[in-house]
Short mmCIF file of C-alpha atoms in Angstrom, two decimals:
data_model
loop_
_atom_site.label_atom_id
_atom_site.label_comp_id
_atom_site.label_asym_id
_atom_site.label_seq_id
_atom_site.Cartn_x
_atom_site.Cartn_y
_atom_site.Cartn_z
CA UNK A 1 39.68 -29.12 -85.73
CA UNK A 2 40.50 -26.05 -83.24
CA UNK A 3 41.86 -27.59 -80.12
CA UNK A 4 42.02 -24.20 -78.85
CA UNK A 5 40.74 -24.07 -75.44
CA UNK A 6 37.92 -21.30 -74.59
CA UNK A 7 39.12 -18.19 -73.27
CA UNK A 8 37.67 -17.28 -70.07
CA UNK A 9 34.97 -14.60 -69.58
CA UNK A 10 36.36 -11.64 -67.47
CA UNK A 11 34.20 -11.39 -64.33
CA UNK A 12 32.38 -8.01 -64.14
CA UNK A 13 33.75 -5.68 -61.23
CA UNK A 14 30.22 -4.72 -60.71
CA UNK A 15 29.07 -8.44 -60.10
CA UNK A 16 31.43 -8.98 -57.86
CA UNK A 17 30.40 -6.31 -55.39
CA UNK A 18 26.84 -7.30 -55.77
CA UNK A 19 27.45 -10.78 -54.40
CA UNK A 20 30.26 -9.42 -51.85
CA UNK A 21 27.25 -7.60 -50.72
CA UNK A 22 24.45 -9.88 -50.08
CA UNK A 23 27.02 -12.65 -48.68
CA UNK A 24 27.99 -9.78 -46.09
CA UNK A 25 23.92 -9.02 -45.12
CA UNK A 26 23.39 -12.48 -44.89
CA UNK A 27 25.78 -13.01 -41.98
CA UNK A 28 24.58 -9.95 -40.50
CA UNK A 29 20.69 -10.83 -40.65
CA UNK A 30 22.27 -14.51 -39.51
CA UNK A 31 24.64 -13.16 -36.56
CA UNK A 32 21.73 -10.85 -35.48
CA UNK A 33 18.91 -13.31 -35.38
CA UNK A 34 20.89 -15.37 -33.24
CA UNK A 35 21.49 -12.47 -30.71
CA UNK A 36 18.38 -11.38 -30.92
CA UNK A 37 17.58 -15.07 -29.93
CA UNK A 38 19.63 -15.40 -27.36
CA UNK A 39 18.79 -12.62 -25.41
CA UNK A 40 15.08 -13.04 -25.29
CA UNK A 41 15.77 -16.81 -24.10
CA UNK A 42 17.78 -15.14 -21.30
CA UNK A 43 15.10 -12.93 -20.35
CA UNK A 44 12.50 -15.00 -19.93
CA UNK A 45 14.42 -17.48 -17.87
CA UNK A 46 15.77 -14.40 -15.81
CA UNK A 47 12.50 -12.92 -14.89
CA UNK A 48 10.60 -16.00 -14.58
CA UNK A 49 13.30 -17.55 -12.21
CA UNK A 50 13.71 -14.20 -9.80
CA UNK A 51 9.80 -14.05 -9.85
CA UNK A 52 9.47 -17.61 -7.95
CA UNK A 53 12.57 -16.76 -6.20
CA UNK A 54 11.44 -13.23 -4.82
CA UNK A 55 7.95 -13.59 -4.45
CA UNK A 56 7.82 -15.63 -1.05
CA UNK A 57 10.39 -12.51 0.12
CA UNK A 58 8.78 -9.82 -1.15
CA UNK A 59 4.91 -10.92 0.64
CA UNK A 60 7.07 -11.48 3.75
CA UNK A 61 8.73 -8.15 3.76
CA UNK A 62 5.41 -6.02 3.31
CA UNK A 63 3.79 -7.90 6.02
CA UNK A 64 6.58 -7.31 8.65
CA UNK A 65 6.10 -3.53 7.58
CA UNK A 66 3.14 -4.15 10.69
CA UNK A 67 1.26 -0.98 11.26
CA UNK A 68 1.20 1.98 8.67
CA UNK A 69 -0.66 5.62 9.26
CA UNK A 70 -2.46 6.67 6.47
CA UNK A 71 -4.67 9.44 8.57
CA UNK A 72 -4.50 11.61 11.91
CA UNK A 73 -7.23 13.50 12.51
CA UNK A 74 -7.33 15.54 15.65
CA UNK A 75 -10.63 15.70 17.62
CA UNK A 76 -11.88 17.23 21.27
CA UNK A 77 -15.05 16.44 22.65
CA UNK A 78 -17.10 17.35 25.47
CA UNK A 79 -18.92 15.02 27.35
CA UNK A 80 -20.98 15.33 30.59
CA UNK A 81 -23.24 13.43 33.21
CA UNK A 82 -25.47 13.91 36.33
CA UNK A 83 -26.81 12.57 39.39
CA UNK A 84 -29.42 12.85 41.05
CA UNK A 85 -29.20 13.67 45.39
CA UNK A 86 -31.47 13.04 47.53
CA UNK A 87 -31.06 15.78 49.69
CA UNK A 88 -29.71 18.57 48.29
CA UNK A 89 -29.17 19.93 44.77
CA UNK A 90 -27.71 17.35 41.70
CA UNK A 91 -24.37 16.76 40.90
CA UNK A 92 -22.74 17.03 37.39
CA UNK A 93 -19.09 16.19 35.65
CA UNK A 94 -18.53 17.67 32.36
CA UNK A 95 -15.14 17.08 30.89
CA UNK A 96 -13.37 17.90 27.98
CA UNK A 97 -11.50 14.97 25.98
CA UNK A 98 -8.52 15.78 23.44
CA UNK A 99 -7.53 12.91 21.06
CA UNK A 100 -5.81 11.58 17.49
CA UNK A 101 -7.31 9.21 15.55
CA UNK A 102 -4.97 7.47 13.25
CA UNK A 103 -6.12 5.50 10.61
CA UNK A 104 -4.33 2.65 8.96
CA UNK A 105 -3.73 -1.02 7.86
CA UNK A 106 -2.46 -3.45 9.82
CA UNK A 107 -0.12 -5.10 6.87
CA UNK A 108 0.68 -8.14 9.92
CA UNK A 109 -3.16 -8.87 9.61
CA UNK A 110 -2.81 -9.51 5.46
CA UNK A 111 -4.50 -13.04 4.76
CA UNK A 112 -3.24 -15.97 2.57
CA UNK A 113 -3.39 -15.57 -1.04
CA UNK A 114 -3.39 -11.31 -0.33
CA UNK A 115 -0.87 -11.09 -2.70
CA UNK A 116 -0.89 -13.23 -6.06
CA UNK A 117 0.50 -13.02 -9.80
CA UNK A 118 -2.72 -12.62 -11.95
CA UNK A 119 -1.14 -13.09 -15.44
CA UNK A 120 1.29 -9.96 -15.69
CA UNK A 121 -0.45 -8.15 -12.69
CA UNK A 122 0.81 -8.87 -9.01
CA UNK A 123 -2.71 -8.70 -7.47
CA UNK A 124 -2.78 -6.74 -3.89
CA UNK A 125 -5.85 -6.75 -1.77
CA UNK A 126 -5.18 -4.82 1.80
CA UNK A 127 -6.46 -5.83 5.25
CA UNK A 128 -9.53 -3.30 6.20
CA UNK A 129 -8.98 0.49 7.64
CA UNK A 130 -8.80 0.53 11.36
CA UNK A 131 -7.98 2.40 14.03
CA UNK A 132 -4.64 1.97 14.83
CA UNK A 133 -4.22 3.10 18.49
CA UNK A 134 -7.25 2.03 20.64
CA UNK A 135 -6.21 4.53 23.76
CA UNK A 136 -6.10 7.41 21.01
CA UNK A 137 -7.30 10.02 23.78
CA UNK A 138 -4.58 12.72 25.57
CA UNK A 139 -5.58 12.90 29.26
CA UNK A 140 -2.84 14.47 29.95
CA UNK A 141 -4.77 17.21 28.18
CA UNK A 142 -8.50 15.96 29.48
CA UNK A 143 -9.76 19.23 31.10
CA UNK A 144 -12.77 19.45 33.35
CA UNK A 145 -15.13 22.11 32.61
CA UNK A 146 -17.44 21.99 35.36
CA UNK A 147 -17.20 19.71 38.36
CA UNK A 148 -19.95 19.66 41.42
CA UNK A 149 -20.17 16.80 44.00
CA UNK A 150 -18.07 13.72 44.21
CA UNK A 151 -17.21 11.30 41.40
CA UNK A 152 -15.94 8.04 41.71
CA UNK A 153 -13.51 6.37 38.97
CA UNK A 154 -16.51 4.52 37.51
CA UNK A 155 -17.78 6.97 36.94
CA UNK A 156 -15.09 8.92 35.23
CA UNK A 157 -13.97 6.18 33.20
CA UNK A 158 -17.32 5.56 31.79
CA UNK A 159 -17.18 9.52 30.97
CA UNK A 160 -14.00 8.66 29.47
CA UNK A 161 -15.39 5.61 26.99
CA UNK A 162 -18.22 7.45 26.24
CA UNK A 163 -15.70 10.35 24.92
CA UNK A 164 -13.89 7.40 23.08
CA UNK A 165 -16.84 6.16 21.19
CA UNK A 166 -17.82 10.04 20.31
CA UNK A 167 -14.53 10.26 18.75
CA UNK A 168 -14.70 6.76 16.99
CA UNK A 169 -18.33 7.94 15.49
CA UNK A 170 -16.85 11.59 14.21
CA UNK A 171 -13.58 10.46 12.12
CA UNK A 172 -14.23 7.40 11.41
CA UNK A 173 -16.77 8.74 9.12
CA UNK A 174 -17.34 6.67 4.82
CA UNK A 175 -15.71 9.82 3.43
CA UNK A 176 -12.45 9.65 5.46
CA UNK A 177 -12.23 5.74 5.28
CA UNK A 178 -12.28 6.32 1.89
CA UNK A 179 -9.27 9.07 1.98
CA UNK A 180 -6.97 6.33 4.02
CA UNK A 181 -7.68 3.71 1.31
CA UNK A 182 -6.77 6.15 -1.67
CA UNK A 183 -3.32 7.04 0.58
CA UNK A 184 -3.04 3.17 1.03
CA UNK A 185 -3.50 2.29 -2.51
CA UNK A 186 -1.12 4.67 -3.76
CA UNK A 187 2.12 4.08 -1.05
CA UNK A 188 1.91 -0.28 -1.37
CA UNK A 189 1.31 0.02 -4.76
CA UNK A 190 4.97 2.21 -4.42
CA UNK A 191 6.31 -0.19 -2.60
CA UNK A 192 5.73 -2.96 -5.54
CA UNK A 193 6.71 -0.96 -7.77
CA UNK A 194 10.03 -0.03 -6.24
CA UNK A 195 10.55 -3.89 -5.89
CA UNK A 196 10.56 -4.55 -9.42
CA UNK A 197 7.34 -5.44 -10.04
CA UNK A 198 6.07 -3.45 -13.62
CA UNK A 199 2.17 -3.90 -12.95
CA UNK A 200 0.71 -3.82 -9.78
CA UNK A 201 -3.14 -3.58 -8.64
CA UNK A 202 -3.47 -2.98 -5.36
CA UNK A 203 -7.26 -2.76 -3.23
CA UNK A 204 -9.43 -3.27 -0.79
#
């Protein structure tokens, strides 16, 4: 009977750095899954929590922006009127009016629910193009090109609105509306963009 007890098998150098090996990917694959985990739990909670957090902010801060020029144009127009005298020849006024007519959005004026989270997109849609400055005409510079007989101020301030409306009619014209809203679209949607925001659509 051979009480002898087995010799041992001597372990392969080879084998050994084989399993050395994968144990060592394993932890890394293991080590970086749970980073990888980690972080994209702390993102989402991040950006969803500054979102709510922000958003109220963000709506007020545009709106207190108030007023904001997207167009001047510079106009003159020449407007006249008679009378009819009795006795003697007619009278006449013709003046010459000098005016900017600035066109913008009044961001004070945006209504509830202007600006909203649609999915991933923070949804914009501006107030209306308007004329920003109602008394838009220089009469410092109003000239008057030919003056006979008496004129009260009635009379020259209804010269004056009908100068006003002229003006009005000439700029704010479809095509130039539509050159303020381009301007508009493209500066808020800056704006947005500069607060963080990744997709904005902004419009009228």
């Amino acid at each position: 009977m051979d009480n002898s007890s087995p010799t041992p098998q001597k372990e392969h150098p080879l084998a050994r750095l084989i399993l050395s090996a994968a144990t060592l990917i394993a932890l890394v694959v293991m080590v970086v899954s749970l980073t990888v985990k980690g972080t994209r739990n702390e993102m989402t909670l991040g950006s969803s929590n500054d979102h709510i957090s922000i958003e109220a902010t963000d709506v007020k801060a545009v709106r207190d922006i108030g007023q904001w020029e997207f167009l001047a144009i510079s106009d003159e127009e020449m407007v006249d009127t008679t009378e009819s005298r009795l006795l003697g020849s007619d009278k006449q006024l013709t003046r010459i009016y000098y005016g900017t007519v600035r066109m913008g959005i009044d961001l004070s004026q945006m209504s509830e629910g202007a600006i909203r989270m649609r999915e991933d997109t923070l949804d914009v849609t501006l107030p209306p193009i308007i004329i920003l400055d109602k008394e838009f005409i220089d009469e410092a510079r109003t000239k008057s090109f030919h003056e006979s007989g008496s004129w009260d101020q009635q009379s020259r301030s209804d010269l004056y609105e009908r100068a006003r409306e002229k003006m009005i009619a000439r700029c704010m014209t479809e095509s130039n509306i539509h050159t303020a809203q381009a301007y508009a679209v493209d500066e808020i949607r800056q704006v947005f963009l500069s607060m963080g925001y990744p997709y904005v659509d902004v419009h009228f």
